[in-house]
Amino acid sequence: KRRCARMSSSHIKRLMMPRSWPLPRKTTVWVQKPDPCGHSIENCMPMGIILRDVIGVAHNRREAKKILHSRKIMVDGRIETALGRGVGLMDVLTVGENNYRCILDMNGKLRYRPISSKEASSKTCRVMGKTTISGGKTQLHLHDGRNIIFDSNPEYKSGDSVVISLPEQEIISHHKFEEGALSYLTGGSHIGETATVRSHEIKRSSKDNEVSFDDFGTIADYVFIIGDKKDIPLEVNE
């Protein structure tokens, strides 16, 4: 019973794992759960599973641990050694000389697509909100749990996106959530697609804000503003 209790704290049953994980459900009983991080469990996978079952550089958990201890694995430009480290939406995973970006494909599955070294030097983050903290400073909250502090109130608004340099984490570009902006959809029936925003309706109630495109609409929570279609490596690079 004690062993099961310890396993359940760091593992979940495969039948209960998020649908976004591209793993078979009926091979083993348990699957590793990502450590708490800025991403939701639906939008990230633990490092051990990525190395073994997704990218395939390790044959088993022991090999994955050995690779991590070589200190050649980085997430967003910083060395990671934890098997349970969650790598989520738009994160940059570096394995030796190879770089990957985590995205959601058109089937709603998490994919780790190869990208170039230049693309791996930056990352697009969605602005989730901002708050005023002590000293009159403003703290910007990003979708991956990252917080950036400013001495004054910046122009960034909820729903906007910022491009940050890696690993410095400095903002180098800003994409506004406005009419004509290019968006990447992270939920709904059009998940994984890119579309141009035509209008944005703010609800004065508990209902979700709505965004309209050329042929369909969705809620604002599913809209991730990007600068260019190339920011999302939807196809596997040859």
Short mmCIF file of C-alpha atoms in Angstrom, two decimals, residues 9-237:
data_model
loop_
_atom_site.label_atom_id
_atom_site.label_comp_id
_atom_site.label_asym_id
_atom_site.label_seq_id
_atom_site.Cartn_x
_atom_site.Cartn_y
_atom_site.Cartn_z
CA SER A 9 1.97 10.99 -6.07
CA SER A 10 4.40 11.11 -9.00
CA HIS A 11 2.44 8.96 -11.48
CA ILE A 12 -1.05 8.79 -12.95
CA LYS A 13 -2.85 5.87 -14.56
CA ARG A 14 -2.40 5.76 -18.32
CA LEU A 15 -6.15 5.53 -18.82
CA MET A 16 -6.49 8.89 -17.04
CA MET A 17 -3.62 10.76 -18.71
CA PRO A 18 -4.47 13.89 -20.75
CA ARG A 19 -5.70 13.32 -24.30
CA SER A 20 -3.00 15.71 -25.51
CA TRP A 21 -0.26 13.20 -24.67
CA PRO A 22 0.66 11.18 -27.80
CA LEU A 23 1.08 7.89 -25.92
CA PRO A 24 -0.75 4.53 -26.10
CA ARG A 25 -3.13 4.02 -23.18
CA LYS A 26 -3.09 0.26 -22.72
CA THR A 27 0.58 -0.71 -22.42
CA THR A 28 1.30 -0.26 -18.68
CA VAL A 29 -0.81 0.78 -15.71
CA TRP A 30 1.14 3.87 -14.66
CA VAL A 31 2.74 6.80 -16.43
CA GLN A 32 4.94 9.52 -14.95
CA LYS A 33 3.31 12.82 -14.06
CA PRO A 34 5.13 16.14 -14.68
CA ASP A 35 6.37 18.07 -11.68
CA PRO A 36 4.35 21.20 -10.80
CA CYS A 37 5.27 24.00 -13.22
CA GLY A 38 3.79 26.99 -14.99
CA HIS A 39 2.05 24.79 -17.58
CA SER A 40 -1.13 22.82 -16.98
CA ILE A 41 -0.79 19.02 -17.10
CA GLU A 42 -2.69 19.05 -20.44
CA ASN A 43 -0.11 21.35 -22.02
CA CYS A 44 3.14 19.70 -20.95
CA MET A 45 4.87 16.33 -20.60
CA PRO A 46 7.61 15.19 -18.20
CA MET A 47 11.17 15.14 -19.49
CA GLY A 48 11.67 11.41 -18.91
CA ILE A 49 8.74 10.46 -21.14
CA ILE A 50 9.76 12.93 -23.85
CA LEU A 51 13.29 11.52 -24.08
CA ARG A 52 12.13 7.89 -24.01
CA ASP A 53 8.72 7.74 -25.73
CA VAL A 54 8.50 10.86 -27.91
CA ILE A 55 11.96 11.82 -29.19
CA GLY A 56 13.35 8.32 -28.69
CA VAL A 57 16.90 9.16 -27.57
CA ALA A 58 16.54 6.83 -24.55
CA HIS A 59 15.34 3.22 -24.46
CA ASN A 60 14.27 3.24 -20.81
CA ARG A 61 13.99 5.41 -17.71
CA ARG A 62 17.54 4.64 -16.60
CA GLU A 63 18.99 5.84 -19.91
CA ALA A 64 16.87 8.98 -19.76
CA LYS A 65 18.22 9.73 -16.29
CA LYS A 66 21.79 9.16 -17.47
CA ILE A 67 21.29 11.54 -20.40
CA LEU A 68 19.92 14.21 -18.07
CA HIS A 69 22.89 13.82 -15.70
CA SER A 70 25.23 14.50 -18.64
CA ARG A 71 23.94 18.11 -18.40
CA LYS A 72 23.40 18.30 -22.15
CA ILE A 73 19.64 18.79 -21.88
CA MET A 74 18.26 22.32 -21.71
CA VAL A 75 14.81 23.88 -21.55
CA ASP A 76 14.57 27.49 -22.70
CA GLY A 77 18.36 27.70 -22.71
CA ARG A 78 18.89 26.46 -19.14
CA ILE A 79 20.29 23.09 -18.08
CA GLU A 80 17.71 20.65 -16.66
CA THR A 81 18.42 17.39 -14.83
CA ALA A 82 15.01 16.40 -13.42
CA LEU A 83 13.07 13.52 -15.02
CA GLY A 84 9.77 15.09 -14.02
CA ARG A 85 10.51 18.56 -15.41
CA GLY A 86 7.50 19.55 -17.50
CA VAL A 87 8.20 20.78 -21.04
CA GLY A 88 5.14 22.55 -22.36
CA LEU A 89 3.57 24.69 -25.03
CA MET A 90 6.11 26.86 -26.92
CA ASP A 91 9.02 25.71 -24.71
CA VAL A 92 12.36 25.10 -26.42
CA LEU A 93 13.94 21.73 -25.63
CA THR A 94 17.61 21.25 -26.48
CA VAL A 95 19.06 17.73 -26.62
CA GLY A 96 22.75 17.95 -27.41
CA GLU A 97 22.95 19.78 -30.74
CA ASN A 98 19.27 19.34 -31.60
CA ASN A 99 16.51 21.81 -30.75
CA TYR A 100 12.76 21.20 -30.50
CA ARG A 101 9.73 23.39 -29.88
CA CYS A 102 6.64 22.06 -28.13
CA ILE A 103 3.38 22.71 -29.98
CA LEU A 104 -0.14 21.31 -30.24
CA ASP A 105 -0.86 19.72 -33.61
CA MET A 106 -4.22 19.70 -35.42
CA ASN A 107 -5.27 16.59 -33.49
CA GLY A 108 -4.65 18.33 -30.18
CA LYS A 109 -1.53 16.25 -29.45
CA LEU A 110 1.66 17.66 -27.94
CA ARG A 111 4.51 17.47 -30.44
CA TYR A 112 8.18 18.35 -30.15
CA ARG A 113 9.16 19.62 -33.59
CA PRO A 114 12.77 20.18 -34.74
CA ILE A 115 13.78 23.84 -35.09
CA SER A 116 16.98 25.67 -36.01
CA SER A 117 19.45 27.16 -33.54
CA LYS A 118 18.26 30.64 -34.52
CA GLU A 119 14.63 29.75 -33.78
CA ALA A 120 15.71 28.21 -30.47
CA SER A 121 17.14 31.54 -29.32
CA SER A 122 13.67 33.01 -28.71
CA LYS A 123 10.22 32.03 -27.52
CA THR A 124 6.74 33.50 -27.88
CA CYS A 125 4.75 33.78 -24.65
CA ARG A 126 1.10 34.72 -24.15
CA VAL A 127 0.36 37.48 -21.64
CA MET A 128 -2.12 36.10 -19.09
CA GLY A 129 -2.37 39.27 -17.01
CA LYS A 130 -0.45 41.79 -14.95
CA THR A 131 -0.57 42.99 -11.37
CA THR A 132 0.86 45.86 -9.35
CA ILE A 133 3.27 44.76 -6.64
CA SER A 134 5.06 46.55 -3.81
CA GLY A 135 7.08 49.58 -4.77
CA GLY A 136 4.65 50.52 -7.52
CA LYS A 137 6.17 47.99 -9.89
CA THR A 138 4.18 45.93 -12.40
CA GLN A 139 4.47 42.16 -12.74
CA LEU A 140 3.65 40.61 -16.10
CA HIS A 141 2.31 37.03 -15.98
CA LEU A 142 3.07 34.77 -18.96
CA HIS A 143 1.44 31.48 -20.00
CA ASP A 144 4.39 29.30 -18.94
CA GLY A 145 4.38 30.56 -15.35
CA ARG A 146 7.12 33.10 -16.03
CA ASN A 147 6.83 36.54 -14.40
CA ILE A 148 8.60 39.68 -15.60
CA ILE A 149 8.80 42.78 -13.39
CA PHE A 150 8.76 46.35 -14.73
CA ASP A 151 9.42 49.59 -12.85
CA SER A 152 6.44 51.21 -14.61
CA ASN A 153 3.20 49.96 -16.16
CA PRO A 154 4.08 48.50 -19.59
CA GLU A 155 1.83 48.67 -22.66
CA TYR A 156 1.29 44.90 -22.75
CA LYS A 157 -2.27 43.70 -22.20
CA SER A 158 -3.90 40.34 -21.48
CA GLY A 159 -4.10 38.31 -24.68
CA ASP A 160 -1.07 40.00 -26.24
CA SER A 161 2.09 37.99 -26.88
CA VAL A 162 5.70 38.88 -26.22
CA VAL A 163 8.81 37.32 -27.74
CA ILE A 164 11.59 36.78 -25.21
CA SER A 165 15.25 35.98 -25.81
CA LEU A 166 16.66 32.74 -24.42
CA PRO A 167 18.17 32.28 -21.92
CA GLU A 168 18.31 36.00 -21.06
CA GLN A 169 14.49 36.28 -20.82
CA GLU A 170 14.46 39.82 -22.20
CA ILE A 171 11.49 41.01 -24.26
CA ILE A 172 12.55 41.60 -27.85
CA SER A 173 9.18 41.88 -29.63
CA HIS A 174 5.49 42.47 -28.95
CA HIS A 175 2.40 41.20 -30.81
CA LYS A 176 -0.88 42.91 -29.96
CA PHE A 177 -4.20 41.09 -29.66
CA GLU A 178 -6.10 43.15 -32.22
CA GLU A 179 -7.97 42.96 -35.51
CA GLY A 180 -5.67 41.66 -38.25
CA ALA A 181 -3.35 39.84 -35.85
CA LEU A 182 -2.25 36.32 -36.74
CA SER A 183 -3.22 33.73 -34.14
CA TYR A 184 -2.44 30.12 -33.29
CA LEU A 185 -5.38 28.20 -31.83
CA THR A 186 -4.67 26.09 -28.74
CA GLY A 187 -8.16 24.68 -28.16
CA GLY A 188 -11.55 24.02 -29.70
CA SER A 189 -12.40 22.29 -32.96
CA HIS A 190 -9.75 24.27 -34.88
CA ILE A 191 -6.88 23.47 -32.52
CA GLY A 192 -3.43 23.64 -34.10
CA GLU A 193 -4.55 25.95 -36.92
CA THR A 194 -3.48 29.52 -37.61
CA ALA A 195 -6.02 32.22 -38.49
CA THR A 196 -6.33 36.01 -38.69
CA VAL A 197 -8.38 37.80 -36.04
CA ARG A 198 -11.32 39.71 -37.54
CA SER A 199 -13.07 40.90 -34.38
CA HIS A 200 -12.92 40.52 -30.61
CA GLU A 201 -16.06 40.75 -28.50
CA ILE A 202 -15.69 41.35 -24.76
CA LYS A 203 -18.59 39.95 -22.71
CA ARG A 204 -19.80 41.96 -19.74
CA SER A 205 -20.79 38.81 -17.89
CA SER A 206 -19.42 35.45 -16.77
CA LYS A 207 -19.41 34.25 -20.40
CA ASP A 208 -16.11 33.83 -22.22
CA ASN A 209 -14.95 36.61 -24.53
CA GLU A 210 -15.36 35.64 -28.18
CA VAL A 211 -13.06 36.04 -31.16
CA SER A 212 -14.22 35.85 -34.78
CA PHE A 213 -12.19 34.75 -37.80
CA ASP A 214 -13.09 34.51 -41.49
CA ASP A 215 -15.12 31.30 -41.29
CA PHE A 216 -15.53 30.51 -37.60
CA GLY A 217 -15.29 31.82 -34.06
CA THR A 218 -13.89 30.65 -30.74
CA ILE A 219 -13.26 31.89 -27.21
CA ALA A 220 -10.39 34.24 -26.42
CA ASP A 221 -8.67 31.70 -24.12
CA TYR A 222 -7.87 29.55 -27.17
CA VAL A 223 -6.22 32.41 -29.11
CA PHE A 224 -2.43 32.65 -28.98
CA ILE A 225 -1.14 35.65 -30.97
CA ILE A 226 1.98 35.03 -33.07
CA GLY A 227 4.00 37.13 -35.50
CA ASP A 228 4.37 34.67 -38.37
CA LYS A 229 3.26 31.18 -39.36
CA LYS A 230 6.90 30.12 -39.19
CA ASP A 231 6.76 30.67 -35.40
CA ILE A 232 4.81 27.41 -35.18
CA PRO A 233 6.66 24.40 -36.70
CA LEU A 234 3.51 22.41 -37.50
CA GLU A 235 5.25 20.20 -40.04
CA VAL A 236 8.26 18.03 -39.34
CA ASN A 237 11.39 19.59 -40.81
#
